[in-house]
């Protein structure tokens, strides 16, 4: 096993577009899979969630150090989502500026600076909180070197399943069009990284190259069925095509 770190992709290489769609059948299959994973999240013991905090903190800190990112954009976790808050507080303490999303009309995202103590307000989903403060568009990403994207599940082929709002599917191309190229990583629990081909794809779905879990960063490279192979190189250096690597468990 090799330590993964210098192969994190940038926005242009990361957001591969899927061209395969099976229309409503895929949407139904996504809704089913989302339901299953969210049920598992509800059953995950609080102790297990808290136990994952250290892993997310350690691995996010390492990625930030390797990326040399001044700013990081991430998300404020819902109760069942990966417990990222300690990792984000630590990033702030180490001098990184932290940006979190706020939901806008038209299923758009804006971005708000966050630090421990920033007042929070209810967001667009039950339990979701958003930082209060000035809302920014893509200009918030001027110094963002790493964007951590929430996923309910992600396939080893990089196909992402979110909460079903299509927020990131809309936002990522806009970010890229604005000329910002942060490294982009999905984020979920290790048991939400699914076999290649098992997360249904629709034509609008962004496909990601890496995922941050409590056990480390997983490179998502396995081709699934009809998808063209992943590029052999990412934003920084070559990686084995078609392989996937996981950091050793805690
Ligand atoms: N922690 C976290 N923050 C995040 C996301 C996430 O997945 N996790 N998002 C990832 O995208 C965005 C918010 N995603 C959303 C996805 C779906 C709906 C949605 O379907 N809302 C329903 C009402 C839901 C309800 O009240 O039960 C609606 O608008 O009709 C809202 C937000 C931005 N912030
Ligand atoms: N770029 C887009 N433009 C217009 N509609 C879109 C776009 N991307 C997604 N949608 C629509 O948004 C809805 C939700 O999409 P999907 O189920 O892929 O969301 P998701 O990726 O799970 O959610 P999120 O990104 O918010 O976590 C679908 O009806 C889809 O057609």
Coordinates of C-alpha atoms and ligand atoms in Angstrom, one line a residue:
X1 CA 0.0 0.0 0.0
X2 CA 1.3 3.4 -0.9
X3 CA 0.6 6.6 0.9
X4 CA -1.7 8.6 -1.2
X5 CA -1.3 12.4 -1.2
X6 CA 0.4 13.9 -4.2
X7 CA -2.2 12.7 -6.6
X8 CA -5.2 14.7 -5.5
X9 CA -7.0 16.0 -8.6
X10 CA -7.9 19.6 -9.5
X11 CA -11.3 20.8 -10.7
X12 CA -10.6 20.3 -14.4
X13 CA -9.4 16.7 -14.1
X14 CA -11.7 15.8 -11.2
X15 CA -15.1 16.7 -12.6
X16 CA -15.4 14.2 -15.3
X17 CA -18.8 14.1 -16.8
X18 CA -20.8 11.0 -17.1
X19 CA -22.5 10.4 -20.5
X20 CA -24.6 7.4 -19.5
X21 CA -28.1 7.8 -18.3
X22 CA -31.1 5.5 -17.9
X23 CA -33.5 8.3 -17.1
X24 CA -36.1 7.7 -14.4
X25 CA -34.9 4.2 -13.7
X26 CA -31.5 5.6 -12.5
X27 CA -33.3 8.3 -10.5
X28 CA -35.4 5.6 -8.8
X29 CA -32.3 3.4 -8.1
X30 CA -30.5 6.5 -6.7
X31 CA -33.4 7.2 -4.4
X32 CA -33.4 3.6 -3.2
X33 CA -29.6 3.5 -2.5
X34 CA -29.9 6.9 -0.8
X35 CA -32.6 5.6 1.5
X36 CA -30.5 2.5 2.4
X37 CA -27.4 4.5 3.2
X38 CA -29.3 7.1 5.2
X39 CA -30.9 4.4 7.2
X40 CA -27.5 3.0 8.0
X41 CA -26.4 6.5 9.0
X42 CA -29.3 6.7 11.4
X43 CA -28.3 3.3 12.9
X44 CA -24.6 4.2 13.3
X45 CA -23.9 4.5 16.9
X46 CA -22.9 7.9 18.3
X47 CA -19.7 6.4 19.7
X48 CA -18.8 5.2 16.2
X49 CA -19.4 8.6 14.8
X50 CA -17.3 10.3 17.5
X51 CA -14.6 7.6 17.0
X52 CA -14.3 8.7 13.4
X53 CA -13.6 12.4 14.3
X54 CA -9.9 11.8 14.8
X55 CA -9.4 10.0 11.5
X56 CA -11.2 12.7 9.5
X57 CA -9.1 15.3 11.3
X58 CA -5.8 13.6 10.8
X59 CA -6.4 12.8 7.1
X60 CA -7.8 16.3 6.3
X61 CA -4.9 17.9 8.0
X62 CA -2.5 15.8 6.0
X63 CA -4.3 16.6 2.7
X64 CA -4.3 20.3 3.5
X65 CA -0.6 20.2 4.3
X66 CA 0.2 18.3 1.0
X67 CA -2.0 20.5 -1.0
X68 CA -0.5 23.7 0.4
X69 CA -4.0 25.1 0.3
X70 CA -4.4 28.5 2.1
X71 CA -8.2 28.1 2.2
X72 CA -10.5 25.0 2.4
X73 CA -14.1 24.8 1.4
X74 CA -16.1 22.0 3.0
X75 CA -19.5 21.4 4.6
X76 CA -21.1 21.7 8.0
X77 CA -22.2 18.1 8.7
X78 CA -25.7 17.0 9.2
X79 CA -26.1 14.8 12.3
X80 CA -25.5 11.5 10.4
X81 CA -22.7 12.8 8.1
X82 CA -19.0 12.5 8.7
X83 CA -18.1 14.4 11.8
X84 CA -15.9 17.0 10.1
X85 CA -16.3 19.9 12.6
X86 CA -13.2 19.1 14.7
X87 CA -11.2 18.8 11.5
X88 CA -12.5 22.2 10.3
X89 CA -11.8 23.8 13.7
X90 CA -8.3 22.4 13.5
X91 CA -7.8 23.7 10.0
X92 CA -8.9 27.2 11.2
X93 CA -6.5 27.0 14.1
X94 CA -3.6 26.1 11.7
X95 CA -4.3 29.3 9.8
X96 CA -6.5 28.0 6.9
X97 CA -9.6 30.0 6.1
X98 CA -12.7 27.8 6.1
X99 CA -15.6 28.3 3.7
X100 CA -19.0 26.5 4.1
X101 CA -22.0 26.4 1.8
X102 CA -25.3 28.1 2.1
X103 CA -28.3 27.2 -0.1
X104 CA -29.7 29.8 -2.4
X105 CA -32.8 29.9 -4.5
X106 CA -32.6 27.9 -7.7
X107 CA -30.6 25.2 -6.0
X108 CA -27.5 27.3 -6.1
X109 CA -24.7 27.4 -3.5
X110 CA -23.1 30.4 -2.0
X111 CA -20.1 30.3 0.5
X112 CA -19.7 31.8 3.9
X113 CA -16.5 32.2 6.0
X114 CA -16.6 30.0 9.1
X115 CA -14.6 29.7 12.3
X116 CA -15.4 28.2 15.7
X117 CA -18.1 30.4 17.2
X118 CA -19.6 31.7 14.0
X119 CA -23.4 31.8 14.5
X120 CA -25.3 29.2 12.6
X121 CA -28.8 29.3 11.2
X122 CA -31.1 26.5 10.0
X123 CA -30.4 25.4 6.4
X124 CA -32.4 23.8 3.7
X125 CA -32.7 20.2 5.1
X126 CA -33.9 19.2 8.6
X127 CA -30.9 19.4 10.9
X128 CA -28.8 21.2 8.4
X129 CA -27.1 24.4 9.7
X130 CA -25.5 27.2 7.7
X131 CA -23.0 29.8 8.9
X132 CA -24.4 33.3 9.1
X133 CA -22.4 36.1 7.5
X134 CA -21.6 37.5 4.1
X135 CA -22.5 35.2 1.2
X136 CA -20.0 34.9 -1.6
X137 CA -20.2 33.3 -5.1
X138 CA -17.3 31.6 -6.8
X139 CA -15.0 34.5 -5.9
X140 CA -14.8 32.8 -2.5
X141 CA -12.6 30.3 -4.2
X142 CA -9.7 32.6 -5.1
X143 CA -7.5 31.0 -2.4
X144 CA -9.3 27.7 -1.9
X145 CA -7.0 24.8 -2.7
X146 CA -9.3 22.0 -1.5
X147 CA -13.0 21.5 -1.9
X148 CA -14.5 18.7 0.3
X149 CA -17.8 17.6 -1.2
X150 CA -20.4 15.7 0.9
X151 CA -21.6 12.5 -0.5
X152 CA -24.2 10.0 0.7
X153 CA -22.2 7.3 -1.1
X154 CA -19.6 7.2 -3.9
X155 CA -18.7 4.4 -6.2
X156 CA -15.1 3.2 -6.7
X157 CA -15.6 4.5 -10.3
X158 CA -16.1 8.0 -8.8
X159 CA -19.9 8.3 -9.3
X160 CA -21.3 10.5 -6.5
X161 CA -24.6 10.2 -4.8
X162 CA -25.7 13.3 -2.8
X163 CA -28.9 14.3 -1.0
X164 CA -30.8 14.7 -4.3
X165 CA -30.8 18.5 -4.7
X166 CA -28.3 18.5 -7.5
X167 CA -26.4 21.4 -5.8
X168 CA -22.9 20.2 -6.4
X169 CA -23.8 18.9 -9.9
X170 CA -24.7 22.5 -10.7
X171 CA -21.9 24.2 -8.7
X172 CA -18.9 22.3 -9.9
X173 CA -19.1 23.3 -13.6
X174 CA -19.8 26.9 -12.6
X175 CA -16.7 26.8 -10.4
X176 CA -14.6 25.4 -13.2
X177 CA -16.0 27.9 -15.7
X178 CA -15.1 30.7 -13.3
X179 CA -11.5 29.5 -13.6
X180 CA -11.1 28.1 -10.2
X181 CA -9.3 24.7 -10.0
X182 CA -9.2 23.5 -6.3
X183 CA -8.6 19.9 -5.6
X184 CA -11.9 18.2 -5.1
X185 CA -12.6 15.3 -2.8
X186 CA -15.8 13.5 -1.9
X187 CA -16.2 12.9 1.8
X188 CA -18.1 10.0 3.5
X189 CA -17.6 7.1 5.9
X190 CA -15.5 4.3 4.6
X191 CA -18.4 1.9 4.5
X192 CA -20.2 4.3 2.0
X193 CA -17.5 3.8 -0.7
X194 CA -19.3 1.3 -3.0
X195 CA -18.1 -1.1 -5.6
X196 CA -17.6 0.4 -9.1
X197 CA -20.9 0.4 -11.0
X198 CA -23.2 0.3 -8.0
X199 CA -24.0 4.0 -7.8
X200 CA -26.4 4.8 -10.7
X201 CA -25.3 7.6 -13.0
X202 CA -27.4 10.2 -14.6
X203 CA -26.0 12.5 -17.4
X204 CA -25.6 15.5 -15.0
X205 CA -23.7 13.6 -12.4
X206 CA -20.2 14.8 -11.5
X207 CA -17.6 12.0 -11.2
X208 CA -14.9 12.5 -8.6
X209 CA -11.4 11.1 -8.3
X210 CA -10.8 10.8 -4.6
X211 CA -12.8 10.4 -1.4
X212 CA -11.8 11.4 2.2
X213 CA -12.9 8.8 4.8
X214 CA -12.1 8.3 8.4
X215 CA -9.5 5.7 7.3
X216 CA -7.8 7.8 4.7
X217 CA -8.0 9.0 1.2
X218 CA -9.3 6.5 -1.4
X219 CA -8.4 7.0 -5.1
X220 CA -11.5 6.2 -7.2
X221 CA -10.2 4.8 -10.4
X222 CA -12.1 1.6 -11.2
X223 CA -13.7 1.7 -14.5
X224 CA -17.3 0.5 -14.5
X225 CA -18.8 -1.2 -17.5
X226 CA -19.3 1.3 -20.3
X227 CA -17.4 4.3 -18.8
X228 CA -14.2 5.3 -20.4
X229 CA -11.1 4.7 -18.4
X230 CA -9.9 7.4 -15.9
X231 CA -7.0 9.5 -17.1
X232 CA -3.6 8.2 -16.1
X233 CA -2.6 11.4 -14.6
X234 CA -4.3 13.9 -12.3
X235 CA -3.5 17.5 -11.4
X236 CA -0.2 16.5 -9.7
X237 CA 1.9 13.6 -11.0
X238 CA 1.0 10.2 -12.4
X239 CA -1.1 7.6 -10.7
X240 CA -1.7 4.0 -11.7
X241 CA -4.6 3.9 -14.2
X242 CA -7.4 1.8 -13.0
X243 CA -6.1 1.2 -9.6
X244 CA -7.4 2.4 -6.3
X245 CA -5.6 2.8 -3.1
X246 CA -6.6 3.3 0.5
X247 CA -4.5 4.5 3.3
X248 CA -4.0 2.0 6.0
X249 CA -6.8 2.0 8.6
X250 CA -6.3 3.9 11.9
Ligands
LIG1 N1 -23.9 19.0 5.3 C1 -24.3 19.2 4.1 N2 -24.4 20.4 3.6 C2 -24.9 20.6 2.4 C3 -25.2 19.5 1.5 C4 -25.0 18.2 2.0 O1 -25.2 17.2 1.4 N3 -24.5 18.1 3.3 N4 -25.6 19.8 0.3 C5 -25.5 18.9 -0.8 O2 -26.0 19.1 -1.8 C6 -26.2 21.1 0.0 C7 -27.7 21.1 0.5 N5 -28.4 20.0 -0.1 C8 -29.7 19.9 -0.2 C9 -30.2 18.7 -0.8 C10 -31.6 18.5 -0.9 C11 -32.4 19.5 -0.4 C12 -33.9 19.2 -0.5 O3 -34.3 18.3 -1.2 N6 -34.7 20.0 0.1 C13 -36.1 19.8 0.1 C14 -36.8 19.9 1.4 C15 -36.3 18.9 2.3 C16 -37.1 18.7 3.6 O4 -37.5 19.8 4.2 O5 -37.3 17.6 4.0 C17 -36.7 20.8 -0.9 O6 -36.0 21.8 -1.2 O7 -37.8 20.5 -1.4 C18 -32.0 20.6 0.2 C19 -30.6 20.8 0.3 C20 -25.4 22.1 0.6 N7 -25.1 21.9 2.0
LIG2 N1 -26.6 20.8 -13.8 C1 -27.9 20.6 -13.6 N2 -28.9 21.4 -14.1 C2 -30.1 21.2 -13.9 N3 -30.7 20.3 -13.1 C3 -29.8 19.4 -12.5 C4 -28.4 19.6 -12.7 N4 -27.8 18.6 -12.0 C5 -28.8 18.0 -11.4 N5 -29.9 18.4 -11.7 C6 -31.2 17.9 -11.2 O1 -31.2 17.9 -9.7 C7 -31.9 16.8 -9.2 C8 -31.1 16.1 -8.2 O2 -30.0 15.5 -8.9 P1 -29.1 14.3 -8.1 O3 -30.1 13.3 -7.6 O4 -28.0 13.9 -9.0 O5 -28.6 15.2 -6.9 P2 -27.4 14.9 -5.9 O6 -26.1 14.9 -6.7 O7 -27.7 13.6 -5.2 O8 -27.5 16.1 -4.9 P3 -26.5 17.1 -4.3 O9 -25.5 17.6 -5.4 O10 -27.3 18.3 -3.9 O11 -25.8 16.5 -3.2 C9 -32.3 16.0 -10.4 O12 -33.7 16.2 -10.7 C10 -31.5 16.5 -11.5 O13 -32.1 16.4 -12.8

